[in-house]
Coordinates of C-alpha atoms in Angstrom, one line a residue:
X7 CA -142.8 -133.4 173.3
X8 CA -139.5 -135.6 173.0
X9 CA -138.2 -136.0 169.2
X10 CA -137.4 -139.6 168.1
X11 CA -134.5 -138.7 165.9
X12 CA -130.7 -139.1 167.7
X13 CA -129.5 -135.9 169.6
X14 CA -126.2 -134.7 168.3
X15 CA -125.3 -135.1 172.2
X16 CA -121.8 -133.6 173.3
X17 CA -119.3 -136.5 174.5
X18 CA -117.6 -133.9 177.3
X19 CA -114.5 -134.1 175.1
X20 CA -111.0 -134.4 176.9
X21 CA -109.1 -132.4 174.5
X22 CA -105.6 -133.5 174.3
X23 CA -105.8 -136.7 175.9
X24 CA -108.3 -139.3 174.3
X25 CA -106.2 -142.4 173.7
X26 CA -104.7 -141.2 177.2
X27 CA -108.2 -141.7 178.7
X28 CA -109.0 -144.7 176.9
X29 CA -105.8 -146.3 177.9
X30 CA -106.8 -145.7 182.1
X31 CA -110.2 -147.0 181.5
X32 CA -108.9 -150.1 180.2
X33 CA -106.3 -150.4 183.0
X34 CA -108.4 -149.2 186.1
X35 CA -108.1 -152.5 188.5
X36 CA -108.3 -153.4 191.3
X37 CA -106.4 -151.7 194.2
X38 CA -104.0 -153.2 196.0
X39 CA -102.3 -151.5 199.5
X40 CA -98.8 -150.7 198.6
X41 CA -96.2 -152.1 200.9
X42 CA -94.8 -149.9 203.7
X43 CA -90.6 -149.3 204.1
X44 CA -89.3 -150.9 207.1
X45 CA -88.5 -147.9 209.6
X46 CA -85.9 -145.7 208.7
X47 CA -85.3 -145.4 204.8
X48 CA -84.9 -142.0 203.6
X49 CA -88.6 -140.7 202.0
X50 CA -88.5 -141.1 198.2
X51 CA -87.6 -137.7 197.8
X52 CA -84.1 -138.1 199.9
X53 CA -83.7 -141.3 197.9
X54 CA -84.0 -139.0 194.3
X55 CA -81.2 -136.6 195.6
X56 CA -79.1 -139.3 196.5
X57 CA -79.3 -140.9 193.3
X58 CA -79.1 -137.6 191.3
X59 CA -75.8 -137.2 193.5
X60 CA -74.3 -140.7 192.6
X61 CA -75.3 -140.2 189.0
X62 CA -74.1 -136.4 188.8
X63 CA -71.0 -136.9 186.5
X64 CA -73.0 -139.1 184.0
X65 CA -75.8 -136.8 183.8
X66 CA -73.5 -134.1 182.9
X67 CA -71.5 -135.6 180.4
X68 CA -75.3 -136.9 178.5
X69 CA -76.3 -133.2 178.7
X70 CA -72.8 -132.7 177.3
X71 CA -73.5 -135.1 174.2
X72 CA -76.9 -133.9 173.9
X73 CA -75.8 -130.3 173.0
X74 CA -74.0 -131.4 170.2
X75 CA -70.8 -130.9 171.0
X76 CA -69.0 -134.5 170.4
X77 CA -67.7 -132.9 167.2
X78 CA -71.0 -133.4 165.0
X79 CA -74.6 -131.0 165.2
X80 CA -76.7 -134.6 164.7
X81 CA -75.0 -135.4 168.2
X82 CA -72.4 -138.2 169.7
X83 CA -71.6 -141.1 167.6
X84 CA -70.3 -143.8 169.4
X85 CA -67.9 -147.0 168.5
X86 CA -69.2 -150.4 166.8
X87 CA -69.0 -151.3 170.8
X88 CA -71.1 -148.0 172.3
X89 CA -68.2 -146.9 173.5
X90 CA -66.8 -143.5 173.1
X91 CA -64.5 -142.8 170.0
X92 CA -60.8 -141.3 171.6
X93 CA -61.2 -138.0 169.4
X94 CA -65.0 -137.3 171.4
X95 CA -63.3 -138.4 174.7
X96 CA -60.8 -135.9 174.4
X97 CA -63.0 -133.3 173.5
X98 CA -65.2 -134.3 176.6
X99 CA -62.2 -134.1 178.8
X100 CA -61.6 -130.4 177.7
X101 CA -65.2 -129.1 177.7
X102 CA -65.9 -130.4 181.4
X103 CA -62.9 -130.4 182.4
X104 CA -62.0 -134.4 183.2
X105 CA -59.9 -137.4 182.8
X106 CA -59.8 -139.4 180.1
X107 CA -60.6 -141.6 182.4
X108 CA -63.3 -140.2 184.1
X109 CA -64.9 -139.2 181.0
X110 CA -65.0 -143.2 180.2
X111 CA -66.4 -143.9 183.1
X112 CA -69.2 -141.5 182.8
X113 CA -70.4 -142.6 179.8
X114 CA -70.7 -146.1 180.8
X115 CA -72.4 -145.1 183.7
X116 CA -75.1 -142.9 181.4
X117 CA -75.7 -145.4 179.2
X118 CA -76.4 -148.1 181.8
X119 CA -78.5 -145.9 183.8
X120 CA -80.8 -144.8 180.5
X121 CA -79.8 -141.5 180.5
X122 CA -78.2 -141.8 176.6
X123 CA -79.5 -144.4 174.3
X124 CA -77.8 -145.6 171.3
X125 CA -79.8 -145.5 168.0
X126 CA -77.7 -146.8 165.3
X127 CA -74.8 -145.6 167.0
X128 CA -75.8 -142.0 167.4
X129 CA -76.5 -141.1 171.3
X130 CA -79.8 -139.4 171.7
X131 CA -81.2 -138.6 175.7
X132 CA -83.1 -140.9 176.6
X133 CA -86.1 -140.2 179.0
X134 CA -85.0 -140.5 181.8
X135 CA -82.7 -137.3 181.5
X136 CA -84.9 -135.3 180.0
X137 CA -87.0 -135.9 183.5
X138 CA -84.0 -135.7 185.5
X139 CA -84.8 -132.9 187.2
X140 CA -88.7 -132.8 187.7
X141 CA -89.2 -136.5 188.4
X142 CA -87.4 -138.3 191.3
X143 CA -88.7 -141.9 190.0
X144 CA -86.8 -141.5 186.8
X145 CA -83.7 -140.8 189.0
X146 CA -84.4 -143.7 191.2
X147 CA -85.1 -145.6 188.1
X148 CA -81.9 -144.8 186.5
X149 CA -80.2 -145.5 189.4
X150 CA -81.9 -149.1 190.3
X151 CA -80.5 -149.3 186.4
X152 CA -77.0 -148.8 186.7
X153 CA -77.8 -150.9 189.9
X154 CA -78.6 -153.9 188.4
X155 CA -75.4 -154.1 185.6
X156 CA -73.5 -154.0 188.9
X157 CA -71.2 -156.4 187.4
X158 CA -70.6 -154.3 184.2
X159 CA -68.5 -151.3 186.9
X160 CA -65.3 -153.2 187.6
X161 CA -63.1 -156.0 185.6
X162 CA -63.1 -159.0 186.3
X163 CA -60.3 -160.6 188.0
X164 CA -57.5 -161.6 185.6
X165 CA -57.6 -165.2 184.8
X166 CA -61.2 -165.6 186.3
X167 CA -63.0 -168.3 184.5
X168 CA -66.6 -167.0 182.8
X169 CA -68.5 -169.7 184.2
X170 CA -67.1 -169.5 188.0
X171 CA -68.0 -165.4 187.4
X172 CA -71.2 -166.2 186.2
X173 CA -71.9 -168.1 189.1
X174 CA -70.9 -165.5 191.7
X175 CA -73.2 -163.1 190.1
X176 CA -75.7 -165.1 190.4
X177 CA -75.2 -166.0 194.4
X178 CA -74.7 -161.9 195.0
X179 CA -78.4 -161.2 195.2
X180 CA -78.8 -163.7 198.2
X181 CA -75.9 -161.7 199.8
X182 CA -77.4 -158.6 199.2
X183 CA -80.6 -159.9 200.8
X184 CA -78.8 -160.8 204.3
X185 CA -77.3 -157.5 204.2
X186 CA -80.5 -155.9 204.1
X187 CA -82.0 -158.1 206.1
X188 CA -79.1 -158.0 208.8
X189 CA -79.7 -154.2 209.2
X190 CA -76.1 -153.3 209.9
X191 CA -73.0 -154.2 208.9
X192 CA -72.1 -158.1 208.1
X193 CA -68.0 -159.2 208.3
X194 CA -66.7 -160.3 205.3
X195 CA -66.1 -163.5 206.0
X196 CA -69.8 -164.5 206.9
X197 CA -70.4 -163.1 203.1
X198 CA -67.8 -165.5 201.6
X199 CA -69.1 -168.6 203.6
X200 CA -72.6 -167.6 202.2
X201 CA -71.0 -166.9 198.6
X202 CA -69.3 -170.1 198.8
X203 CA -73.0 -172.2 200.0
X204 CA -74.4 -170.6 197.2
X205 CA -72.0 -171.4 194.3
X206 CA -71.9 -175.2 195.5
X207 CA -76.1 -175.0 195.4
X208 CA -75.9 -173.8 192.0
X209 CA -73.0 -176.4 191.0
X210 CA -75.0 -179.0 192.4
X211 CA -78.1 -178.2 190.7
X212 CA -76.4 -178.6 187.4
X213 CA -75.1 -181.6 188.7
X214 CA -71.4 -180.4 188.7
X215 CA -68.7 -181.4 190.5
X216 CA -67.4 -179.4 193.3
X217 CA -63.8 -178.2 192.0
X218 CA -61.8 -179.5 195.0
X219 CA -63.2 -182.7 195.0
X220 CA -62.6 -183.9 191.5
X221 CA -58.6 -184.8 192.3
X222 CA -59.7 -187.0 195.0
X223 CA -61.2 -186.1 198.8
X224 CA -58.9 -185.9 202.2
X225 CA -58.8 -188.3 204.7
X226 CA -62.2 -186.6 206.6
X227 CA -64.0 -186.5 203.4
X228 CA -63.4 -182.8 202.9
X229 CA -62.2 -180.6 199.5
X230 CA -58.4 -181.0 199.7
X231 CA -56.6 -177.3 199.4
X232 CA -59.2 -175.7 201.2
X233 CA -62.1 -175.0 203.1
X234 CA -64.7 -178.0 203.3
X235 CA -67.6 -177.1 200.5
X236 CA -66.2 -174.2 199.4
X237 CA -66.2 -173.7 195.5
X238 CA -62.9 -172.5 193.8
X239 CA -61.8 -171.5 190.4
X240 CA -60.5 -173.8 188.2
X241 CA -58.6 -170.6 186.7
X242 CA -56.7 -170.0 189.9
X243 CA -58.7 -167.1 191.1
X244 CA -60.0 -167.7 194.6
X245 CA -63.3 -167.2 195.5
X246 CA -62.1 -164.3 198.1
X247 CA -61.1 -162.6 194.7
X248 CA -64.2 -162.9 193.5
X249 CA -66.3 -161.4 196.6
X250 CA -64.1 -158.8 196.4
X251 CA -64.5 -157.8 192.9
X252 CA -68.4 -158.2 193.5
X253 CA -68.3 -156.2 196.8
X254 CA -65.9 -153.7 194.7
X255 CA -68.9 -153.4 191.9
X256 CA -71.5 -152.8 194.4
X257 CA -69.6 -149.9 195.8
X258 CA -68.7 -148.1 192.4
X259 CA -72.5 -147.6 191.6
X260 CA -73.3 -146.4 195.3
X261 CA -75.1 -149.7 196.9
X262 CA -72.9 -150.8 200.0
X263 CA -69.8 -149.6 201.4
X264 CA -67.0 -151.5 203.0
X265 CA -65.2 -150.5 205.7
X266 CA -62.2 -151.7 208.4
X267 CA -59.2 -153.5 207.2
X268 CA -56.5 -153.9 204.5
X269 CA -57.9 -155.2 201.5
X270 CA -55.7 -158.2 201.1
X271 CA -57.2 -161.3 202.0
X272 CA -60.4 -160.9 204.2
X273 CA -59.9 -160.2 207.4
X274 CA -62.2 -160.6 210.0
X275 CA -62.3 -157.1 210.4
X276 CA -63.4 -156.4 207.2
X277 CA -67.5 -155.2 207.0
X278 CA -70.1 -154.2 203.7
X279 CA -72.8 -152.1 204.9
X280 CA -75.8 -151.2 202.6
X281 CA -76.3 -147.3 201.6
X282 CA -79.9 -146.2 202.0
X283 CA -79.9 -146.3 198.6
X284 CA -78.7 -150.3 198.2
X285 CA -80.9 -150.9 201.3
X286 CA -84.5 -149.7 199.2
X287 CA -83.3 -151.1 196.0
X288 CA -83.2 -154.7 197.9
X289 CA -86.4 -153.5 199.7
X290 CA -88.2 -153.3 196.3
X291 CA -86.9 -156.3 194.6
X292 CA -87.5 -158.4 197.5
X293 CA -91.1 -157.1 197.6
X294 CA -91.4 -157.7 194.3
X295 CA -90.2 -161.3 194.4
X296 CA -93.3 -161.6 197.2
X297 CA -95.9 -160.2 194.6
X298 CA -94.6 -162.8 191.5
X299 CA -95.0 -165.5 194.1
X300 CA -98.2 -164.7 195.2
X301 CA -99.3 -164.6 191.7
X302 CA -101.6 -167.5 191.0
X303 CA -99.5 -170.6 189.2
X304 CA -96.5 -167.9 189.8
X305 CA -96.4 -165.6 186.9
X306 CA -92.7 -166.0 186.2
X307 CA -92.7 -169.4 185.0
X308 CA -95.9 -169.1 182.8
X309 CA -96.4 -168.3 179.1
X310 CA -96.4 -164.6 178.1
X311 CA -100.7 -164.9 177.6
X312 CA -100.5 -166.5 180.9
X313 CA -98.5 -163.8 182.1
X314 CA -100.6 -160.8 181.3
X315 CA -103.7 -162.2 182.3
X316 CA -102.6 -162.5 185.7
X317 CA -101.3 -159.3 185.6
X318 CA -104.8 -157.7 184.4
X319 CA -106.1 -157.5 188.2
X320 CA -102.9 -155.8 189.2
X321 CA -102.2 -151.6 189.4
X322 CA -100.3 -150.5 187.3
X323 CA -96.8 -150.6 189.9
X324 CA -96.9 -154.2 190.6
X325 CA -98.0 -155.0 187.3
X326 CA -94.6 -153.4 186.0
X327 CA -92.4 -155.4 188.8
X328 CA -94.2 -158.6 187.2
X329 CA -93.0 -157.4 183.5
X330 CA -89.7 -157.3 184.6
X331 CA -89.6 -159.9 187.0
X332 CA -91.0 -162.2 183.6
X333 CA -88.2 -161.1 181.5
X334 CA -86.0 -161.3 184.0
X335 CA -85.9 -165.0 182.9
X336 CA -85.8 -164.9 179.2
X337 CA -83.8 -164.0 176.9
X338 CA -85.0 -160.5 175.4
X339 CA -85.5 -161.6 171.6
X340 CA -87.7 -164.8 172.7
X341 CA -89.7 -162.8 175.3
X342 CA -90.8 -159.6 172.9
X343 CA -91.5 -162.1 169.8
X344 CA -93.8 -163.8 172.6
X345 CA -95.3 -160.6 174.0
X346 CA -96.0 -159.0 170.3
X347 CA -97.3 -162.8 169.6
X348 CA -99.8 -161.9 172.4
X349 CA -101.0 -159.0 170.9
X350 CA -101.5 -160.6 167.4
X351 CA -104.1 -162.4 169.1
X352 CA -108.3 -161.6 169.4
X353 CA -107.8 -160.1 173.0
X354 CA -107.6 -156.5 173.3
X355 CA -106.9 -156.2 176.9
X356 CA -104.1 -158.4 176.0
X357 CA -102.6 -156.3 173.2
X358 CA -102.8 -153.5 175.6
X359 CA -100.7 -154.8 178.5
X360 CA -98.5 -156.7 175.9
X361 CA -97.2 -153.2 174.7
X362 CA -96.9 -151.8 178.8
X363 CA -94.5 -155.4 179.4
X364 CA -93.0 -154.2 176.3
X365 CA -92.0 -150.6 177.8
X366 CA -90.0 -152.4 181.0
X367 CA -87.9 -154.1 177.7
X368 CA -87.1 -150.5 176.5
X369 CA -84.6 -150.1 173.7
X370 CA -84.0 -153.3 172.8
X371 CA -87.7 -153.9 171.7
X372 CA -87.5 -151.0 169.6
X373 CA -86.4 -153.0 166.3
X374 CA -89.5 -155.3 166.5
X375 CA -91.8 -152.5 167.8
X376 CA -91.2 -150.6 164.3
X377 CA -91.7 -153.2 162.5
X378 CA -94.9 -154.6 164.0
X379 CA -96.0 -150.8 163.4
X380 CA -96.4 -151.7 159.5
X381 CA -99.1 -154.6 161.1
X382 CA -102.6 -152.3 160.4
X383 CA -103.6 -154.0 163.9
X384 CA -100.6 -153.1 165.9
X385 CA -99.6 -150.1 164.3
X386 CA -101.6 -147.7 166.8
X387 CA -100.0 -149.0 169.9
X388 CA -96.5 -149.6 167.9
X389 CA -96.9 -145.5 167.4
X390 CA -97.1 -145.0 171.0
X391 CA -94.7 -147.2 172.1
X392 CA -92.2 -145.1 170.0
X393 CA -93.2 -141.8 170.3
X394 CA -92.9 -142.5 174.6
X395 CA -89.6 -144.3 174.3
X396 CA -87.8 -141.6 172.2
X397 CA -88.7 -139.3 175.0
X398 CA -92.6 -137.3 173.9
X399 CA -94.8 -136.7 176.4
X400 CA -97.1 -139.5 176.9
X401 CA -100.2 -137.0 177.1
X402 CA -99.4 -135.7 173.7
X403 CA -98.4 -138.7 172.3
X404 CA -101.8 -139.7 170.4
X405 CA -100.7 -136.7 168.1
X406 CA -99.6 -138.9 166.1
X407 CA -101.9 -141.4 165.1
X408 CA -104.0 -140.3 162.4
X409 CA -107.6 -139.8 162.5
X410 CA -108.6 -143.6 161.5
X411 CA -105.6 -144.9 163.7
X412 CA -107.2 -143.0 166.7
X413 CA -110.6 -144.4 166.1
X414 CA -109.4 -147.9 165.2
X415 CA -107.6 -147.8 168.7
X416 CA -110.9 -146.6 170.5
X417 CA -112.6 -149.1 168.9
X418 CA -109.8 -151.4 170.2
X419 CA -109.9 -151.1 174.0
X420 CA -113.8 -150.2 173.9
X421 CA -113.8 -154.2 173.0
X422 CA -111.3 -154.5 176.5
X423 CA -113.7 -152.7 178.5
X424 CA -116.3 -154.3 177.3
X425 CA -114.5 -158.1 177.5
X426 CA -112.6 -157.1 181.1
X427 CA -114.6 -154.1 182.7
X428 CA -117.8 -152.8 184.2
X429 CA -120.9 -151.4 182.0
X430 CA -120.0 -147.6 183.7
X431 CA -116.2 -147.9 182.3
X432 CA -117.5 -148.5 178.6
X433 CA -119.4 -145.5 178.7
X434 CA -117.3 -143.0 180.7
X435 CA -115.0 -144.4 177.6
X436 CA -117.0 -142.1 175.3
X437 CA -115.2 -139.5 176.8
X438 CA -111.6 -140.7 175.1
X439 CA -113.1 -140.1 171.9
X440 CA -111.7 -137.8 169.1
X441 CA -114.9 -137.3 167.0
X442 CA -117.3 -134.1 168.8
X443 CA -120.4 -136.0 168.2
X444 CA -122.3 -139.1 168.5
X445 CA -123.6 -139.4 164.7
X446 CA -120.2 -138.3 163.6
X447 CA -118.6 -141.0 166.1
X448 CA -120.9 -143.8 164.7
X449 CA -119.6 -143.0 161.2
X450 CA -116.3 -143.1 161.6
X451 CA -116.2 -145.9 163.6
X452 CA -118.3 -147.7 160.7
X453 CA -115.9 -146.9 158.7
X454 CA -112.6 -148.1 160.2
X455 CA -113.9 -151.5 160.2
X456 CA -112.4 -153.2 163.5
X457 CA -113.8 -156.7 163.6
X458 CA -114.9 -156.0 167.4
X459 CA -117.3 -152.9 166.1
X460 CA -120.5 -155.0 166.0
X461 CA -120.0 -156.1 169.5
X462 CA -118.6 -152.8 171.1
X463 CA -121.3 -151.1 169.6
X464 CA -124.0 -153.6 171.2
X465 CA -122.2 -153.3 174.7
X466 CA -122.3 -149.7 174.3
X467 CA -125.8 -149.6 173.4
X468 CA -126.8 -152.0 176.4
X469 CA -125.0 -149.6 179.1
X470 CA -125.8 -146.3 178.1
X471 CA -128.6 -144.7 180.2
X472 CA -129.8 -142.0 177.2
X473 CA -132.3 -143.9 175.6
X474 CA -132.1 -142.0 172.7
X475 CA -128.5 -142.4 172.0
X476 CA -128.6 -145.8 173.0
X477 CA -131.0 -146.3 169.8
X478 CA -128.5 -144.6 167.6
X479 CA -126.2 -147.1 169.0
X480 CA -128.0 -149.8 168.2
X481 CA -128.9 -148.8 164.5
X482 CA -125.4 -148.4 163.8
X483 CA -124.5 -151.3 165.0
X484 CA -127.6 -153.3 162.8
X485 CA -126.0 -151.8 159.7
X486 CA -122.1 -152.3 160.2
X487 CA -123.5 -156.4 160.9
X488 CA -126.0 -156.3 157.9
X489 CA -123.7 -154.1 155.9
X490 CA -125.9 -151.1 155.2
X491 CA -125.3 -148.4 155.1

């Protein structure tokens, strides 16, 4: 004899991880093969030690500032500009025995690389030091960081105009790519023709004229002064300069090498070579340039709705190389007011992944993520968001969402699985919950009054295979609609 009244069943609690678990159901997509190395990079592993090794020195001096010893138990306070104040430096200098100098250099290096982030001036670790040592894709990530600010390592030439500057850093990722796709060494001079093809292409697209050209062309049509279609500076500065100081960038955060030759001029002598470690970075970002433009409508030039909805079908590793690839090309104060814009809206799955895009922003949506945590419907994933960027463990981070925040975020991506994913995935999501049984469940999800609770609870009632608790289900769900109680 069956009874007819709802079982207090179990829900096979995960203990310390239920918005953890709710979070993978949501983002369990589809797989996609992940792009083999060409033949002969280092293993990931290799890749880690050689980034710890190029990073040592700034990891040191973090650790340094982390202990407290810039003069102050709350930590390092930095300048108005994040750099160091002279009276810390010094003290730097002593403790681990540097330069000045050194110690400068260091610190720039740590806080391009994430290893110290600047909170209202006061230098806390950020994650990716405090998994140094355990993780080798934080230290690939920090590296890939420090990578990318290339053109932060070395001043510019004197005299350099910003725009021609500009321009050369944006014509160095296409040399980069012919390094790495050259395989071995390329002569300096091939790299300057191609630098100098590239900064006419961009002049040209802004419909510019070629500097050169604008006193009047020689007899044979060319630039007078110099080499026919190669961009100068206006300023003075040669373009040779310039490749130079690029080439010179590269090198101080451990990407290529160059070798052979005086450095005056270019000789033909002259060669850049990509470390193993400059040779993966422009692996990845090449692949990931494939994955944005095999995107459907290409992801990169669409909306941030747009964005995320093509990203939905993606695991979680491309997905991420989309985010960044997408804010690549904005500006980082119009792309998070867009992203937290996306999450205002009636689409859970949407809120979800609009707080992952806002991780690859890091600190600089910190500012707006506080202050969308005062929005009742943001405020769970805002929580989050902070807890994982200031370094807490991710699996311990629903800790601190209270009770009703916990519940109102279950109810939350129940509605995602039940909008984006499979009948199975809504109930295996019974598993992420905090309460310890159905009735007491159904109550406090009554009571946290989500707008999506009628129709999660409906979905939920329509997948679950206990008949019984599906009825319980069901009944709960009549009363939140008719307002019963």
């Amino acid at each position: 004899m069956t009874s007819r009244t709802p079982r207090d069943s179990r829900l096979r609690l995960v203990p310390r991880q239920p918005i953890a678990a709710a979070r993978r159901a949501v983002s369990t997509r589809a797989a996609r093969p992940a792009p083999r190395p060409p033949a002969g990079m280092p293993p990931p592993a290799e890749l880690a030690r050689q980034a710890r090794s190029c990073l040592a020195g700034a990891v040191r001096l973090a650790r340094w500032a982390d202990g407290g010893r810039g003069g102050s138990k709350a930590g390092v306070r930095a300048g108005a500009d994040g750099a160091l104040p002279e009276a810390v430096v010094e003290r730097a200098a002593a403790g681990l025995e540097l330069t000045p100098r050194q110690v400068r250099a260091d610190w720039d290096r740590a806080r391009l690389a994430g290893l110290i982030e600047l909170h209202q001036g006061l230098a806390r670790p950020g994650w990716r030091l405090r998994a140094w040592d355990r993780d080798d894709a934080a230290a690939l990530r920090g590296w890939v960081a420090l990578f990318d600010a290339w053109s932060l390592a070395r001043p510019t030439p004197p005299g350099a105009a910003p725009t021609v500057v500009a321009e050369v850093v944006e014509a160095v990722p296409q040399l980069l790519s012919l390094l790495h796709l050259s395989a071995g060494p390329v002569r300096l001079p091939v790299l300057l023709d191609l630098l100098g093809q590239r900064v006419a292409e961009l002049r040209t697209e802004r419909c510019e004229v070629l500097y050169g050209q604008a006193g009047g062309e020689g007899e044979d049509g060319g630039a007078p002064g110099g080499r026919e279609g190669t961009p100068g500076d206006p300023a003075g500065v040669p373009l040779a300069a310039l490749l130079d100081w690029a080439l010179d960038g590269l090198s101080t955060v451990g990407a290529l090498v160059v070798r052979g030759g005086a450095k005056t001029g270019v000789p033909a002598e002259r060669e850049a070579l990509l470390t193993p470690l400059g040779n993966w970075s422009v692996w990845v970002k090449l692949e990931q340039i494939c994955v944005a433009a095999q995107s459907p409508a290409g992801n990169i030039e669409r909306s941030a709705e747009a964005m995320l909805r093509g990203c939905a079908r993606l695991t979680p590793g491309p997905a991420r190389a989309e985010y960044r690839a997408w804010l690549a090309a904005r500006s980082v104060g119009s792309a998070v007011e867009e992203l937290l814009e996306v999450a205002r809206g009636e689409d859970a799955l949407l809120r979800g992944l609009a707080f992952e895009a806002l991780r690859a922003v890091g600190a600089p949506a910190e500012p707006a993520v506080r202050a969308a945590a005062e929005e009742p419907g943001l405020r769970p994933y805002a929580l989050l968001w902070l807890v994982e960027h200031e370094g807490g463990d991710p699996e311990t981070a629903p800790d601190v969402l209270t009770r009703e925040e916990a519940t109102w975020l279950w109810v939350d991506t129940a509605a995602a699985v039940a909008d984006h994913g499979e009948s199975q995935l809504l109930v295996r999501h019974l598993d992420s919950a905090v309460q310890g049984s159905v009735p007491r469940l159904l109550e406090e999800v009554r009571a946290v009054g989500h707008p999506r609770t009628v129709q999660v609870l409906v979905a939920l009632a329509a997948a679950h295979p206990d008949p019984a608790l599906a009825k319980a289900v069901r009944r709960a769900a009549f009363q939140v609609h008719t307002g019963g109680v």
